[in-house]
Amino acid sequence: MRITEGTVRFDGCDRHFAEKFGAHQAAEMVLDFASTNTHPFLYDTYQLAAHLGLRRKALFELVRRPGRHYRTLRIPKRSGGSRTLSVPDDRLKTVQRTVLHTILCHFPASAYATAYQPGATLRQNAAPHCGKKYLLKLDLEDFFGSIRFDQVYGAVFHTRRFPKQIGAMLTALCCKDDALPQGAPTSPQLSNLVLKWFDDTMGAWCQRRGIAYTRYCDDITFSADRPLYDAYRKAVGLLEHQGFSINEEKTRFVTAAGRQTVTGLTVNEKVGVPADFKRALRQQVYYALKFGAEPPEYRRLLGKVQFVLQTAPEHPWFCDAREELIRRLKG
């Protein structure tokens, strides 16, 4: 359907909806919806299928058996070990990207959530914590796997936005085995929307107490010029209320006397990449360029070089290294 100068023009996929209510009442429903919402009006499965570029039969098949449309990949983590991804096939990935770019884009995340936002960088996440006496870092266990079907439905696709059946189907299209799959294009934004209540509640609590708070995916950071044990207790309580668990082995209370890092960047006096990281990276890049390497290694090094350039965009050595790595990958 299209709305032009206050007039609703129905398409073929809207026929069942228009026939059910009558053209006049159906148009009034659409206009009333559009007056308070920016996301698409999706009343029934005919409209949902058309919006997602699917036949209705294919939509039901995807909703009933989403797990059949994923493959498992394991990729190495920078800190060691590996990360398991559930990657959707091309058909489901196309559907999820449509959901992301035409529906989820209308629902803003919290201002305290710094990952997966347009123009977001690790530097922006670290900057609020620069020069503070005390730093607290928390890490969430099994972040995406801890976000369940009912949380996604309740936070994003609930009945205040969509009819119950449509909301449940959209949730099913974005979940695998009753949880958010790490590897689906919709999962990052959905995770931010599910955590929006925590981010806003925790952020307001911190603001009243002069504490800086940011969350970058599963990395939660607090900083202030006073001890942060009360922030720790508050965060744990709110997160447990939402069904999340803290990885206590990665919990860190750090004072200004030690090296304070936030998502890999030092914040003691200014935001920067640790010197030992840069020294090691320069050596790795030097040997890779001198003796050659496989494309995956070039890509890994390029990612690290771009990480350094986030805080030092004009650094001549790393700028040259970036250009040479890009040239090797293209050649």
Short mmCIF file of C-alpha atoms in Angstrom, two decimals:
data_model
loop_
_atom_site.label_atom_id
_atom_site.label_comp_id
_atom_site.label_asym_id
_atom_site.label_seq_id
_atom_site.Cartn_x
_atom_site.Cartn_y
_atom_site.Cartn_z
CA MET A 1 0.00 0.00 0.00
CA ARG A 2 1.00 3.63 -0.51
CA ILE A 3 -0.11 6.81 1.19
CA THR A 4 -0.16 9.86 -1.08
CA GLU A 5 -1.43 13.20 0.20
CA GLY A 6 -3.64 11.54 2.78
CA THR A 7 -5.01 8.96 0.35
CA VAL A 8 -4.35 5.22 0.80
CA ARG A 9 -3.79 3.20 -2.35
CA PHE A 10 -4.07 -0.54 -1.81
CA ASP A 11 -2.02 -3.13 -3.67
CA GLY A 12 -2.92 -6.73 -4.49
CA CYS A 13 -1.46 -8.04 -1.24
CA ASP A 14 -3.86 -5.77 0.67
CA ARG A 15 -7.01 -7.28 -0.88
CA HIS A 16 -7.89 -9.58 2.05
CA PHE A 17 -7.35 -6.80 4.57
CA ALA A 18 -9.46 -4.31 2.57
CA GLU A 19 -12.23 -6.86 2.02
CA LYS A 20 -12.34 -7.79 5.69
CA PHE A 21 -12.92 -4.24 6.92
CA GLY A 22 -14.18 -2.51 3.81
CA ALA A 23 -12.07 -0.08 1.82
CA HIS A 24 -13.08 3.01 3.80
CA GLN A 25 -12.48 1.55 7.28
CA ALA A 26 -9.28 -0.15 6.12
CA ALA A 27 -7.95 3.17 4.82
CA GLU A 28 -8.85 4.89 8.11
CA MET A 29 -6.98 2.18 10.03
CA VAL A 30 -3.88 2.69 7.89
CA LEU A 31 -3.96 6.48 8.23
CA ASP A 32 -4.49 6.25 11.99
CA PHE A 33 -1.52 3.87 12.24
CA ALA A 34 0.70 6.11 10.09
CA SER A 35 -0.08 9.12 12.29
CA THR A 36 1.79 7.58 15.23
CA ASN A 37 4.18 5.07 13.62
CA THR A 38 6.93 5.10 11.01
CA HIS A 39 7.35 1.34 10.52
CA PRO A 40 5.31 -0.53 7.87
CA PHE A 41 1.65 -1.38 8.41
CA LEU A 42 1.50 -5.19 8.35
CA TYR A 43 -1.87 -6.59 9.32
CA ASP A 44 -1.91 -10.10 7.85
CA THR A 45 0.33 -12.75 6.31
CA TYR A 46 -0.46 -11.67 2.76
CA GLN A 47 0.98 -8.22 3.47
CA LEU A 48 3.93 -9.63 5.41
CA ALA A 49 4.87 -12.07 2.64
CA ALA A 50 4.72 -9.33 0.01
CA HIS A 51 6.76 -6.98 2.17
CA LEU A 52 9.48 -9.61 2.56
CA GLY A 53 9.46 -10.49 -1.12
CA LEU A 54 8.14 -14.02 -0.52
CA ARG A 55 5.27 -16.18 -1.61
CA ARG A 56 2.97 -16.84 1.33
CA LYS A 57 3.78 -20.57 1.26
CA ALA A 58 7.52 -19.82 1.42
CA LEU A 59 6.94 -17.46 4.35
CA PHE A 60 5.20 -20.19 6.36
CA GLU A 61 7.97 -22.66 5.54
CA LEU A 62 10.65 -20.27 6.80
CA VAL A 63 8.70 -19.56 9.98
CA ARG A 64 8.05 -23.24 10.74
CA ARG A 65 11.62 -24.47 10.17
CA PRO A 66 14.09 -21.59 10.43
CA GLY A 67 16.80 -23.89 11.82
CA ARG A 68 17.07 -25.66 8.47
CA HIS A 69 18.34 -22.46 6.89
CA TYR A 70 21.52 -22.02 8.98
CA ARG A 71 25.03 -23.40 8.78
CA THR A 72 27.59 -23.34 11.57
CA LEU A 73 30.94 -21.56 11.21
CA ARG A 74 33.79 -21.19 13.68
CA ILE A 75 36.07 -18.18 13.43
CA PRO A 76 39.17 -17.41 15.53
CA LYS A 77 38.90 -14.80 18.28
CA ARG A 78 41.57 -12.13 18.74
CA SER A 79 41.96 -13.19 22.37
CA GLY A 80 42.34 -16.85 21.43
CA GLY A 81 39.92 -19.71 20.95
CA SER A 82 37.07 -19.51 18.48
CA ARG A 83 33.60 -18.03 18.11
CA THR A 84 30.70 -20.10 16.78
CA LEU A 85 28.44 -18.42 14.25
CA SER A 86 25.07 -19.54 12.91
CA VAL A 87 24.95 -18.11 9.40
CA PRO A 88 21.63 -18.03 7.51
CA ASP A 89 21.42 -19.18 3.91
CA ASP A 90 20.90 -16.64 1.14
CA ARG A 91 17.10 -16.80 1.21
CA LEU A 92 16.75 -16.27 4.95
CA LYS A 93 19.56 -13.71 5.00
CA THR A 94 17.73 -11.66 2.35
CA VAL A 95 14.54 -11.77 4.43
CA GLN A 96 16.40 -10.78 7.60
CA ARG A 97 18.09 -7.88 5.83
CA THR A 98 14.68 -6.66 4.70
CA VAL A 99 13.47 -6.83 8.31
CA LEU A 100 16.58 -4.94 9.42
CA HIS A 101 16.45 -2.18 6.81
CA THR A 102 12.68 -1.64 6.59
CA ILE A 103 11.42 -2.45 10.10
CA LEU A 104 14.13 -2.49 12.77
CA CYS A 105 15.61 0.77 11.47
CA HIS A 106 12.50 2.53 12.79
CA PHE A 107 13.16 1.47 16.40
CA PRO A 108 16.08 3.38 17.98
CA ALA A 109 18.47 1.79 20.43
CA SER A 110 19.51 3.50 23.65
CA ALA A 111 21.98 6.36 23.47
CA TYR A 112 24.18 4.33 25.84
CA ALA A 113 24.48 1.45 23.33
CA THR A 114 27.49 2.26 21.16
CA ALA A 115 27.82 -0.87 19.00
CA TYR A 116 25.99 -1.50 15.72
CA GLN A 117 24.92 2.10 15.30
CA PRO A 118 25.57 4.23 12.18
CA GLY A 119 29.04 5.73 12.43
CA ALA A 120 29.74 4.01 15.75
CA THR A 121 33.40 3.36 16.62
CA LEU A 122 35.31 1.84 19.51
CA ARG A 123 36.72 5.29 20.16
CA GLN A 124 33.25 6.70 20.78
CA ASN A 125 32.60 3.93 23.27
CA ALA A 126 35.88 4.57 25.12
CA ALA A 127 35.93 8.38 25.13
CA PRO A 128 33.41 8.95 27.99
CA HIS A 129 35.71 6.98 30.32
CA CYS A 130 38.89 8.92 29.65
CA GLY A 131 40.82 10.29 32.64
CA LYS A 132 38.62 8.80 35.38
CA LYS A 133 40.01 7.54 38.69
CA TYR A 134 37.96 4.36 38.74
CA LEU A 135 36.89 2.01 35.95
CA LEU A 136 34.59 -1.01 36.08
CA LYS A 137 34.29 -3.48 33.19
CA LEU A 138 31.69 -6.23 32.97
CA ASP A 139 31.16 -8.91 30.34
CA LEU A 140 27.90 -10.75 29.62
CA GLU A 141 28.00 -14.53 29.28
CA ASP A 142 26.72 -16.09 26.03
CA PHE A 143 25.34 -12.73 24.95
CA PHE A 144 23.30 -13.58 21.85
CA GLY A 145 22.39 -17.06 23.09
CA SER A 146 20.97 -15.55 26.28
CA ILE A 147 18.44 -13.45 24.36
CA ARG A 148 15.36 -15.62 24.06
CA PHE A 149 12.40 -15.66 21.67
CA ASP A 150 10.00 -14.16 24.24
CA GLN A 151 12.42 -11.30 24.97
CA VAL A 152 12.70 -10.41 21.28
CA TYR A 153 8.93 -10.57 20.87
CA GLY A 154 8.25 -8.56 24.03
CA ALA A 155 10.83 -5.85 23.33
CA VAL A 156 10.44 -5.42 19.57
CA PHE A 157 7.59 -7.23 17.81
CA HIS A 158 4.91 -6.90 20.49
CA THR A 159 1.20 -6.19 19.96
CA ARG A 160 1.57 -2.43 20.33
CA ARG A 161 3.36 -2.51 16.96
CA PHE A 162 2.08 -5.61 15.15
CA PRO A 163 -0.84 -8.04 15.32
CA LYS A 164 0.12 -11.04 17.46
CA GLN A 165 0.54 -13.47 14.54
CA ILE A 166 2.70 -11.04 12.53
CA GLY A 167 4.87 -10.22 15.53
CA ALA A 168 5.38 -13.89 16.32
CA MET A 169 6.33 -14.65 12.71
CA LEU A 170 8.83 -11.79 12.56
CA THR A 171 10.36 -13.03 15.80
CA ALA A 172 10.61 -16.57 14.42
CA LEU A 173 12.34 -15.32 11.29
CA CYS A 174 15.04 -13.71 13.46
CA CYS A 175 15.57 -16.55 15.97
CA LYS A 176 17.09 -20.02 15.87
CA ASP A 177 16.49 -22.64 18.55
CA ASP A 178 14.52 -20.10 20.59
CA ALA A 179 17.40 -17.58 20.77
CA LEU A 180 19.19 -14.93 18.74
CA PRO A 181 21.74 -16.55 16.40
CA GLN A 182 25.14 -14.89 16.32
CA GLY A 183 25.65 -14.50 12.58
CA ALA A 184 22.21 -13.30 11.50
CA PRO A 185 22.13 -9.69 10.21
CA THR A 186 19.19 -8.86 12.49
CA SER A 187 20.77 -10.08 15.74
CA PRO A 188 22.99 -7.06 16.55
CA GLN A 189 20.15 -4.52 16.32
CA LEU A 190 17.71 -6.83 18.09
CA SER A 191 20.20 -7.28 20.93
CA ASN A 192 20.38 -3.51 21.34
CA LEU A 193 16.59 -3.24 21.39
CA VAL A 194 16.21 -6.02 23.96
CA LEU A 195 18.85 -4.30 26.15
CA LYS A 196 17.28 -0.85 25.69
CA TRP A 197 15.40 -1.07 29.00
CA PHE A 198 18.60 -1.97 30.85
CA ASP A 199 20.66 0.69 29.03
CA ASP A 200 18.19 3.50 29.68
CA THR A 201 17.54 2.48 33.30
CA MET A 202 21.22 1.99 34.09
CA GLY A 203 22.23 5.13 32.20
CA ALA A 204 19.75 7.34 34.06
CA TRP A 205 20.83 5.86 37.39
CA CYS A 206 24.48 6.56 36.56
CA GLN A 207 23.81 10.07 35.30
CA ARG A 208 22.25 11.05 38.62
CA ARG A 209 25.44 9.90 40.36
CA GLY A 210 28.06 11.36 38.05
CA ILE A 211 29.04 7.96 36.58
CA ALA A 212 29.80 7.44 32.90
CA TYR A 213 28.17 4.35 31.37
CA THR A 214 28.43 2.74 27.93
CA ARG A 215 27.71 -0.70 26.49
CA TYR A 216 29.43 -2.07 23.39
CA CYS A 217 27.68 -5.35 22.56
CA ASP A 218 28.42 -7.53 25.63
CA ASP A 219 31.12 -5.19 27.04
CA ILE A 220 29.69 -2.96 29.78
CA THR A 221 31.81 -0.11 31.16
CA PHE A 222 31.42 2.34 34.04
CA SER A 223 33.82 5.06 35.15
CA ALA A 224 33.85 7.80 37.77
CA ASP A 225 36.05 9.62 40.23
CA ARG A 226 34.74 7.48 43.08
CA PRO A 227 34.56 3.70 43.70
CA LEU A 228 32.01 1.81 41.62
CA TYR A 229 30.84 -1.08 43.82
CA ASP A 230 27.31 0.32 43.93
CA ALA A 231 27.24 0.45 40.12
CA TYR A 232 28.31 -3.19 40.04
CA ARG A 233 25.50 -4.25 42.37
CA LYS A 234 22.92 -2.20 40.48
CA ALA A 235 24.00 -3.58 37.09
CA VAL A 236 24.03 -7.20 38.25
CA GLY A 237 20.55 -6.83 39.75
CA LEU A 238 19.06 -5.29 36.60
CA LEU A 239 20.75 -7.78 34.29
CA GLU A 240 19.64 -10.78 36.32
CA HIS A 241 16.10 -9.38 36.21
CA GLN A 242 16.34 -9.56 32.40
CA GLY A 243 17.80 -13.07 32.43
CA PHE A 244 21.46 -12.23 31.79
CA SER A 245 24.54 -13.42 33.68
CA ILE A 246 27.84 -11.66 34.30
CA ASN A 247 31.07 -13.45 33.44
CA GLU A 248 32.75 -12.93 36.80
CA GLU A 249 36.13 -14.03 35.44
CA LYS A 250 36.13 -10.98 33.17
CA THR A 251 34.88 -8.48 35.77
CA ARG A 252 37.54 -5.81 36.34
CA PHE A 253 37.82 -2.95 38.84
CA VAL A 254 40.74 -0.79 37.66
CA THR A 255 42.11 2.40 39.19
CA ALA A 256 44.05 5.12 37.41
CA ALA A 257 47.24 3.63 38.84
CA GLY A 258 46.89 0.70 36.44
CA ARG A 259 46.39 0.59 32.69
CA GLN A 260 42.73 1.30 32.02
CA THR A 261 41.42 -0.11 28.74
CA VAL A 262 37.95 0.01 27.23
CA THR A 263 37.23 -2.31 24.28
CA GLY A 264 40.96 -2.52 23.65
CA LEU A 265 41.73 1.21 23.89
CA THR A 266 43.63 2.86 26.74
CA VAL A 267 41.76 5.69 28.51
CA ASN A 268 44.08 6.71 31.37
CA GLU A 269 44.82 10.17 29.95
CA LYS A 270 43.68 10.02 26.33
CA VAL A 271 42.07 7.45 24.10
CA GLY A 272 44.68 5.36 22.33
CA VAL A 273 45.86 1.91 21.33
CA PRO A 274 48.32 0.31 23.80
CA ALA A 275 51.94 0.75 22.70
CA ASP A 276 52.76 -2.96 23.00
CA PHE A 277 49.85 -3.80 20.68
CA LYS A 278 51.16 -1.37 18.06
CA ARG A 279 54.74 -2.69 18.33
CA ALA A 280 53.61 -6.28 17.89
CA LEU A 281 51.34 -5.35 15.00
CA ARG A 282 54.09 -3.47 13.16
CA GLN A 283 56.28 -6.56 13.37
CA GLN A 284 53.48 -8.83 12.13
CA VAL A 285 52.68 -6.53 9.19
CA TYR A 286 56.38 -6.16 8.31
CA TYR A 287 56.93 -9.91 8.05
CA ALA A 288 53.67 -10.50 6.19
CA LEU A 289 54.53 -7.89 3.58
CA LYS A 290 58.15 -8.98 3.27
CA PHE A 291 57.60 -12.73 2.99
CA GLY A 292 54.00 -12.82 1.78
CA ALA A 293 50.87 -14.26 3.37
CA GLU A 294 47.51 -15.80 2.50
CA PRO A 295 44.48 -13.49 2.00
CA PRO A 296 42.90 -14.41 5.38
CA GLU A 297 46.07 -13.24 7.14
CA TYR A 298 46.12 -10.00 5.15
CA ARG A 299 42.48 -9.41 6.12
CA ARG A 300 43.23 -10.12 9.78
CA LEU A 301 46.13 -7.67 9.79
CA LEU A 302 44.10 -5.07 7.90
CA GLY A 303 41.43 -5.23 10.59
CA LYS A 304 44.04 -4.62 13.29
CA VAL A 305 45.59 -1.74 11.33
CA GLN A 306 42.20 -0.10 10.92
CA PHE A 307 41.67 -0.54 14.65
CA VAL A 308 44.84 1.47 15.31
CA LEU A 309 43.81 4.14 12.79
CA GLN A 310 40.57 4.76 14.68
CA THR A 311 42.58 6.70 17.26
CA ALA A 312 45.46 7.83 15.05
CA PRO A 313 43.94 8.33 11.56
CA GLU A 314 46.97 10.24 10.23
CA HIS A 315 49.67 7.86 11.49
CA PRO A 316 51.96 7.58 8.41
CA TRP A 317 53.28 4.07 9.02
CA PHE A 318 49.87 2.50 9.59
CA CYS A 319 48.30 4.53 6.75
CA ASP A 320 50.92 3.13 4.38
CA ALA A 321 50.42 -0.37 5.79
CA ARG A 322 46.67 -0.13 5.24
CA GLU A 323 47.12 0.86 1.60
CA GLU A 324 49.62 -1.93 0.95
CA LEU A 325 47.43 -4.57 2.60
CA ILE A 326 44.44 -3.42 0.55
CA ARG A 327 46.60 -3.58 -2.61
CA ARG A 328 47.73 -7.12 -1.78
CA LEU A 329 44.13 -8.23 -1.19
CA LYS A 330 42.97 -6.74 -4.51
CA GLY A 331 45.97 -8.15 -6.41
#
